mmCIF file of N, CA and C in Angstrom:
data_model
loop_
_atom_site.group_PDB
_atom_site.id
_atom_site.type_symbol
_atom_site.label_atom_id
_atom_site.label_comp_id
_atom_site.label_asym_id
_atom_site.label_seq_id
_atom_site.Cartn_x
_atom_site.Cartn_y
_atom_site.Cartn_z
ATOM 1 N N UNK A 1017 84.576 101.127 138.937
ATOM 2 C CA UNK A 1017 83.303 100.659 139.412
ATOM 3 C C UNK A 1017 82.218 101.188 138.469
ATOM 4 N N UNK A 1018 81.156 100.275 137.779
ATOM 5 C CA UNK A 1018 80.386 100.670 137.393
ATOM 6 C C UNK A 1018 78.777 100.140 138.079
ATOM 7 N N UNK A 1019 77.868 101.678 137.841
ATOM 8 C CA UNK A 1019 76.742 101.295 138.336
ATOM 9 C C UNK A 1019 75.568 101.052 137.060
ATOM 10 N N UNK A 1020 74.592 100.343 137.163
ATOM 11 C CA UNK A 1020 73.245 100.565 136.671
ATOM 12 C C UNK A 1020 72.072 99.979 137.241
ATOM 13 N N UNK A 1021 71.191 100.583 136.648
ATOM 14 C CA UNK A 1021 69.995 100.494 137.957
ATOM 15 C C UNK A 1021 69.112 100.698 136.646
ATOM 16 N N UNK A 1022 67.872 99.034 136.793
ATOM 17 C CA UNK A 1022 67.042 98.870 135.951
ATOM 18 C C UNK A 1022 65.576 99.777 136.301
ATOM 19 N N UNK A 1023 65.964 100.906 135.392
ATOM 20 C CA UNK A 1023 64.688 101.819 136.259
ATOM 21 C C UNK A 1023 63.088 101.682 135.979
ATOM 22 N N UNK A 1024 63.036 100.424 134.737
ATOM 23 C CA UNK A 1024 61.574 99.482 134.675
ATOM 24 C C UNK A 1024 61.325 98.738 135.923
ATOM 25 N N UNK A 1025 62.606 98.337 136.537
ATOM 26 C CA UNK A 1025 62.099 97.875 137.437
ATOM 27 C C UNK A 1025 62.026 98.466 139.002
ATOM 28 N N UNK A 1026 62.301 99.796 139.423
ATOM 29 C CA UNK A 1026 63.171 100.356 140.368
ATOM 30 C C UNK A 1026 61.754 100.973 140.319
ATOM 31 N N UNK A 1027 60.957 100.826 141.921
ATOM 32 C CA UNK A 1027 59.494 101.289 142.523
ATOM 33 C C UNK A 1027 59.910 102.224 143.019
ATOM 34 N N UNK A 1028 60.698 103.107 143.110
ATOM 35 C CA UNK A 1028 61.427 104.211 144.190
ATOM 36 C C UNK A 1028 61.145 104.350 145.962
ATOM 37 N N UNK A 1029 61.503 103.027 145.976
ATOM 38 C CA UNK A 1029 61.282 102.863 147.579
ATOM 39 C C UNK A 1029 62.262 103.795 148.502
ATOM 40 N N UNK A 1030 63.133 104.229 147.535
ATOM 41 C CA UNK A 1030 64.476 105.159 148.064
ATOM 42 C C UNK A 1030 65.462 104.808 148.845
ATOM 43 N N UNK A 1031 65.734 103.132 148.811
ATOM 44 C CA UNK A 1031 66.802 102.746 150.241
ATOM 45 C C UNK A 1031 67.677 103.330 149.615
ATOM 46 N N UNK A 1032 67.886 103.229 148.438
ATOM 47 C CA UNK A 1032 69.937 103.595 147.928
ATOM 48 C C UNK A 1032 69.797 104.780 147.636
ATOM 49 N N UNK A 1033 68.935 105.346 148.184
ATOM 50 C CA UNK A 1033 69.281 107.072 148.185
ATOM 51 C C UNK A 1033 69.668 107.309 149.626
ATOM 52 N N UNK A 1034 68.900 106.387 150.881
ATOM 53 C CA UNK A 1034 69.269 106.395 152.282
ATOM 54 C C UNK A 1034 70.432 106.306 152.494
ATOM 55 N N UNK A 1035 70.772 104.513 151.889
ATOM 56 C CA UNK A 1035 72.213 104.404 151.959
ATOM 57 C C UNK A 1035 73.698 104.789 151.437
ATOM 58 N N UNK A 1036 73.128 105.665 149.985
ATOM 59 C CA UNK A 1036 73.922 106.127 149.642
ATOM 60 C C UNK A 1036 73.696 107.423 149.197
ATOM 61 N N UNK A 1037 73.598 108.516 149.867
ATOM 62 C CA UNK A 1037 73.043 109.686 149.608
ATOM 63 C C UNK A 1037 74.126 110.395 148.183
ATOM 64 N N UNK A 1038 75.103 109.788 148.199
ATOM 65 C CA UNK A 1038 76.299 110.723 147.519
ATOM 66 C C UNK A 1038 75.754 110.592 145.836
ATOM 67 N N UNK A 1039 75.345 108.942 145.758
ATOM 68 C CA UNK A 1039 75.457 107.960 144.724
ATOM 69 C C UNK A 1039 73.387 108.649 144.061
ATOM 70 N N UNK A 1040 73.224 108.222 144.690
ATOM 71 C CA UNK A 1040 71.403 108.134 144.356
ATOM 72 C C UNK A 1040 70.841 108.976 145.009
ATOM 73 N N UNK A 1041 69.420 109.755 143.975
ATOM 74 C CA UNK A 1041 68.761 110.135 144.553
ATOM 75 C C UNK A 1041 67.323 110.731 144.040
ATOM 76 N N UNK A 1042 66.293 111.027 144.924
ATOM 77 C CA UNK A 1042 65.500 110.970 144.474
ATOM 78 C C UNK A 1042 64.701 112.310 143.581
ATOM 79 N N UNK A 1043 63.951 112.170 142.891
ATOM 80 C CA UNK A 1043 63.903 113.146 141.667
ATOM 81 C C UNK A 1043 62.423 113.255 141.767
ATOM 82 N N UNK A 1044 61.647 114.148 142.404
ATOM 83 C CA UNK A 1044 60.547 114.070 142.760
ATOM 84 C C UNK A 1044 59.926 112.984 143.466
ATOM 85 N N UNK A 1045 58.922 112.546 143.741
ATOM 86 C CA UNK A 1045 58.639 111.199 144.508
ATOM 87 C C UNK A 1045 59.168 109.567 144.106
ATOM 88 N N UNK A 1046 59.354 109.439 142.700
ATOM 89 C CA UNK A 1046 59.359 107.878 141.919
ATOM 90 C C UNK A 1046 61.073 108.298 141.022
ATOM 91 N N UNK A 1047 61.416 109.288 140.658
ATOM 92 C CA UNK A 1047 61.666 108.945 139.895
ATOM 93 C C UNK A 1047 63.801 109.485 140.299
ATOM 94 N N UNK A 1048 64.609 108.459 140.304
ATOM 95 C CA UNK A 1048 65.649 108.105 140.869
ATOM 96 C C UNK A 1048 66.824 108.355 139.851
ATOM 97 N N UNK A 1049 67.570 109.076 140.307
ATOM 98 C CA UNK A 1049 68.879 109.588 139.185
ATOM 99 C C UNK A 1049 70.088 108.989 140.280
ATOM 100 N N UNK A 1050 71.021 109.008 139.711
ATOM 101 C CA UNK A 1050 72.328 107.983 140.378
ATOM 102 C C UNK A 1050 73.547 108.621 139.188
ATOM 103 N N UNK A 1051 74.274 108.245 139.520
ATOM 104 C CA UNK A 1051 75.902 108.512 139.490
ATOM 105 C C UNK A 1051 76.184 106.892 138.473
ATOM 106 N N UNK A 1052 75.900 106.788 137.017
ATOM 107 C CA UNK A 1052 76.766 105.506 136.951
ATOM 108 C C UNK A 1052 78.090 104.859 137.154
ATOM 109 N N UNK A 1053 79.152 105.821 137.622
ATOM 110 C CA UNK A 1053 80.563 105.765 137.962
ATOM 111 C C UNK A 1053 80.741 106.108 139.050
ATOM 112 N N UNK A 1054 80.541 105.733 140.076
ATOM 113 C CA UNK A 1054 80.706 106.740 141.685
ATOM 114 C C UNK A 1054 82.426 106.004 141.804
ATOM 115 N N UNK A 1055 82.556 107.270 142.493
ATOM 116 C CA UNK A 1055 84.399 106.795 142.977
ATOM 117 C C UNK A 1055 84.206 105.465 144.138
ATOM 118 N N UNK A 1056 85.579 105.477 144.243
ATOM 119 C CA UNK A 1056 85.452 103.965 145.097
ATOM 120 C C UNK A 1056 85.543 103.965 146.642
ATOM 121 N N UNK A 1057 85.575 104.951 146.774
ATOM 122 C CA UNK A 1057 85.592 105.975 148.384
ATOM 123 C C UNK A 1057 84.163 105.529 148.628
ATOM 124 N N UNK A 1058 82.908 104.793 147.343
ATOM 125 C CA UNK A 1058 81.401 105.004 147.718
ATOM 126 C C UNK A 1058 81.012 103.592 147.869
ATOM 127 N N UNK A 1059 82.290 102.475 147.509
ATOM 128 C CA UNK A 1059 82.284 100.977 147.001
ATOM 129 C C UNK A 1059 81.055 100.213 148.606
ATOM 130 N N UNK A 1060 81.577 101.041 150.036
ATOM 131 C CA UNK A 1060 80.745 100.276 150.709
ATOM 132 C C UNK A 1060 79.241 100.839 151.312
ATOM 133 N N UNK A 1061 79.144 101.565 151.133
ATOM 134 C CA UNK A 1061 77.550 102.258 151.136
ATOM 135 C C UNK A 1061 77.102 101.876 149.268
ATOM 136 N N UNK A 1062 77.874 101.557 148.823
ATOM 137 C CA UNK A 1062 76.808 101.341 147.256
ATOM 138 C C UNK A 1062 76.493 99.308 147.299
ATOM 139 N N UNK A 1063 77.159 98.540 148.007
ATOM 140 C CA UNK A 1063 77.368 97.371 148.661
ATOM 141 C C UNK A 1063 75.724 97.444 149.452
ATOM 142 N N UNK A 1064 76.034 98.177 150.533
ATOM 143 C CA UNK A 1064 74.227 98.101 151.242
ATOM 144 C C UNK A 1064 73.420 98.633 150.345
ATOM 145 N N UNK A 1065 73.419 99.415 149.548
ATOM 146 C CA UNK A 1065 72.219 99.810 148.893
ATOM 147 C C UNK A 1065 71.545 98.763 147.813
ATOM 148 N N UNK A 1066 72.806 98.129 146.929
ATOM 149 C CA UNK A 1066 72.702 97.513 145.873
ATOM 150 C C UNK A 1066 71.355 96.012 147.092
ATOM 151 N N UNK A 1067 72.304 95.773 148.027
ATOM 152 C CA UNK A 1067 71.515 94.954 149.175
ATOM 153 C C UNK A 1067 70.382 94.769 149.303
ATOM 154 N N UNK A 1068 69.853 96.337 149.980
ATOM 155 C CA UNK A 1068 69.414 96.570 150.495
ATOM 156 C C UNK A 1068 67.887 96.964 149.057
ATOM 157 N N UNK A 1069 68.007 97.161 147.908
ATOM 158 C CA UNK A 1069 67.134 97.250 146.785
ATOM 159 C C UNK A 1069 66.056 95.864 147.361
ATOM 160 N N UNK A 1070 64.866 96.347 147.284
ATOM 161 C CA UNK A 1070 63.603 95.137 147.601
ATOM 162 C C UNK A 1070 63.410 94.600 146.023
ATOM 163 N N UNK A 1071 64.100 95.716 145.191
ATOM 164 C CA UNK A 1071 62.857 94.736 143.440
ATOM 165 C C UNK A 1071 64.651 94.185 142.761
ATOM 166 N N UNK A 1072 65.650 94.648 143.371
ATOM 167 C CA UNK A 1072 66.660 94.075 142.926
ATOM 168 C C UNK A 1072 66.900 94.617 141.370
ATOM 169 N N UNK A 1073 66.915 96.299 141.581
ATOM 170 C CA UNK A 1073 67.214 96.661 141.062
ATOM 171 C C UNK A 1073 68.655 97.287 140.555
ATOM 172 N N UNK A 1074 69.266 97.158 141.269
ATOM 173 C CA UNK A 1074 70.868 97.649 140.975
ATOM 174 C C UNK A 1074 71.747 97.068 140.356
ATOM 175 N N UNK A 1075 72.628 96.986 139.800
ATOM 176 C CA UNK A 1075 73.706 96.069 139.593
ATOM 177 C C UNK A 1075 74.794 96.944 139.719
ATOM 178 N N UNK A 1076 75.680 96.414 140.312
ATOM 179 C CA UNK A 1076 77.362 97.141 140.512
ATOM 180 C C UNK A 1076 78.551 96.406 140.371
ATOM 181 N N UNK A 1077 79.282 96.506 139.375
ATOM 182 C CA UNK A 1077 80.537 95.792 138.975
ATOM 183 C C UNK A 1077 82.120 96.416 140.127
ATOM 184 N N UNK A 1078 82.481 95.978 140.137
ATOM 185 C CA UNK A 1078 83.903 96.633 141.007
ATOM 186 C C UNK A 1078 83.541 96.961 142.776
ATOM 187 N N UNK A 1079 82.583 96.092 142.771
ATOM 188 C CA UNK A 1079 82.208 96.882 144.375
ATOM 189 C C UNK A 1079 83.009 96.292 145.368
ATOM 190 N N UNK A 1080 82.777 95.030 144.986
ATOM 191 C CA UNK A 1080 83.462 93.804 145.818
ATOM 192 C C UNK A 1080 84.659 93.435 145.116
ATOM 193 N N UNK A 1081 85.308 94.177 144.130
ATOM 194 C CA UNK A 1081 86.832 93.882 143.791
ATOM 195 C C UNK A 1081 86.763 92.618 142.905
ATOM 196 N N UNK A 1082 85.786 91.452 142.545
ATOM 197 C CA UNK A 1082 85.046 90.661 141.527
ATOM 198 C C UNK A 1082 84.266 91.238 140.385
ATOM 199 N N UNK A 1083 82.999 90.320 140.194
ATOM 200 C CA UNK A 1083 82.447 90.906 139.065
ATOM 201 C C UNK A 1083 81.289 91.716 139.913
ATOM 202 N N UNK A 1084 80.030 91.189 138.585
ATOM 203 C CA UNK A 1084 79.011 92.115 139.238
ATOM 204 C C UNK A 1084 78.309 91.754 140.553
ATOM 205 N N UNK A 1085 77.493 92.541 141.401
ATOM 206 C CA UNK A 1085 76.764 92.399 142.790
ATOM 207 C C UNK A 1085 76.082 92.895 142.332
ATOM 208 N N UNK A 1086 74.435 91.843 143.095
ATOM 209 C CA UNK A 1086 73.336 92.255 142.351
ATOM 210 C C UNK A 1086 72.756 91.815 143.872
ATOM 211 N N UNK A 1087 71.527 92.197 144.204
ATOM 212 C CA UNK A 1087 70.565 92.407 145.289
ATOM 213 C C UNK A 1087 70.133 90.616 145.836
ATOM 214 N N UNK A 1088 69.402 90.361 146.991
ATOM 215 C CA UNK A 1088 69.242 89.374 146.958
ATOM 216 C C UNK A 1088 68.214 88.872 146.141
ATOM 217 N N UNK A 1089 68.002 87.548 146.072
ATOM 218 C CA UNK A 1089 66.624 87.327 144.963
ATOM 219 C C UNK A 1089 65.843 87.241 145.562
ATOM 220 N N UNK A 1090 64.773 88.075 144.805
ATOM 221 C CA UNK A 1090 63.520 87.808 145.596
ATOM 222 C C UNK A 1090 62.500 86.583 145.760
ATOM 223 N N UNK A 1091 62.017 86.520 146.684
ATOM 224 C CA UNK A 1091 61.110 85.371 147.171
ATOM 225 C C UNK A 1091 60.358 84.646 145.931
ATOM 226 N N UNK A 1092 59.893 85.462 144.929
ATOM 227 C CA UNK A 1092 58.927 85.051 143.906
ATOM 228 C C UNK A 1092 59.817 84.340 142.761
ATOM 229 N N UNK A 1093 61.569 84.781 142.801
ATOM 230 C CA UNK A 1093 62.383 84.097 141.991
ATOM 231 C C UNK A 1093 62.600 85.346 141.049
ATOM 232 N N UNK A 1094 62.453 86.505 141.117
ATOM 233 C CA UNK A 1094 62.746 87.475 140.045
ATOM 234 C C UNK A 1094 63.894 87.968 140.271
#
């Protein structure tokens, strides 16, 4: 499983530190450090987080046993 997380675009709203406390977390108020390889014991809390991202910042390959999972799109089309 691989993670990355576009941190130009990542506002540090902190859900995937909520949802995945193991994986992400937060580094003073904004600024978000993560695990790019989390074991696969983390595949379904990194699933809601990747989700659960509002700027659709995450991407995670191997989560869902396919390719990559990426957040929903947002309303504006970004």
């Amino acid at each position: 499983m691989r993670l990355v997380v576009d941190l130009n675009k990542c506002q540090g709203y902190a859900q995937c530190a909520f949802l995945a406390p193991d994986v992400f977390a937060m580094h003073g108020e904004e600024s978000l450090v993560y695990d790019p390889q989390p074991d696969h014991e983390q595949r379904e809390r990194l699933a809601r987080a990747v989700a659960a991202c509002p700027v659709q910042a995450i991407t995670a390959d191997g989560v869902d046993g396919h390719g990559a999972l990426r957040g929903p799109e947002a309303p504006d089309g970004r």
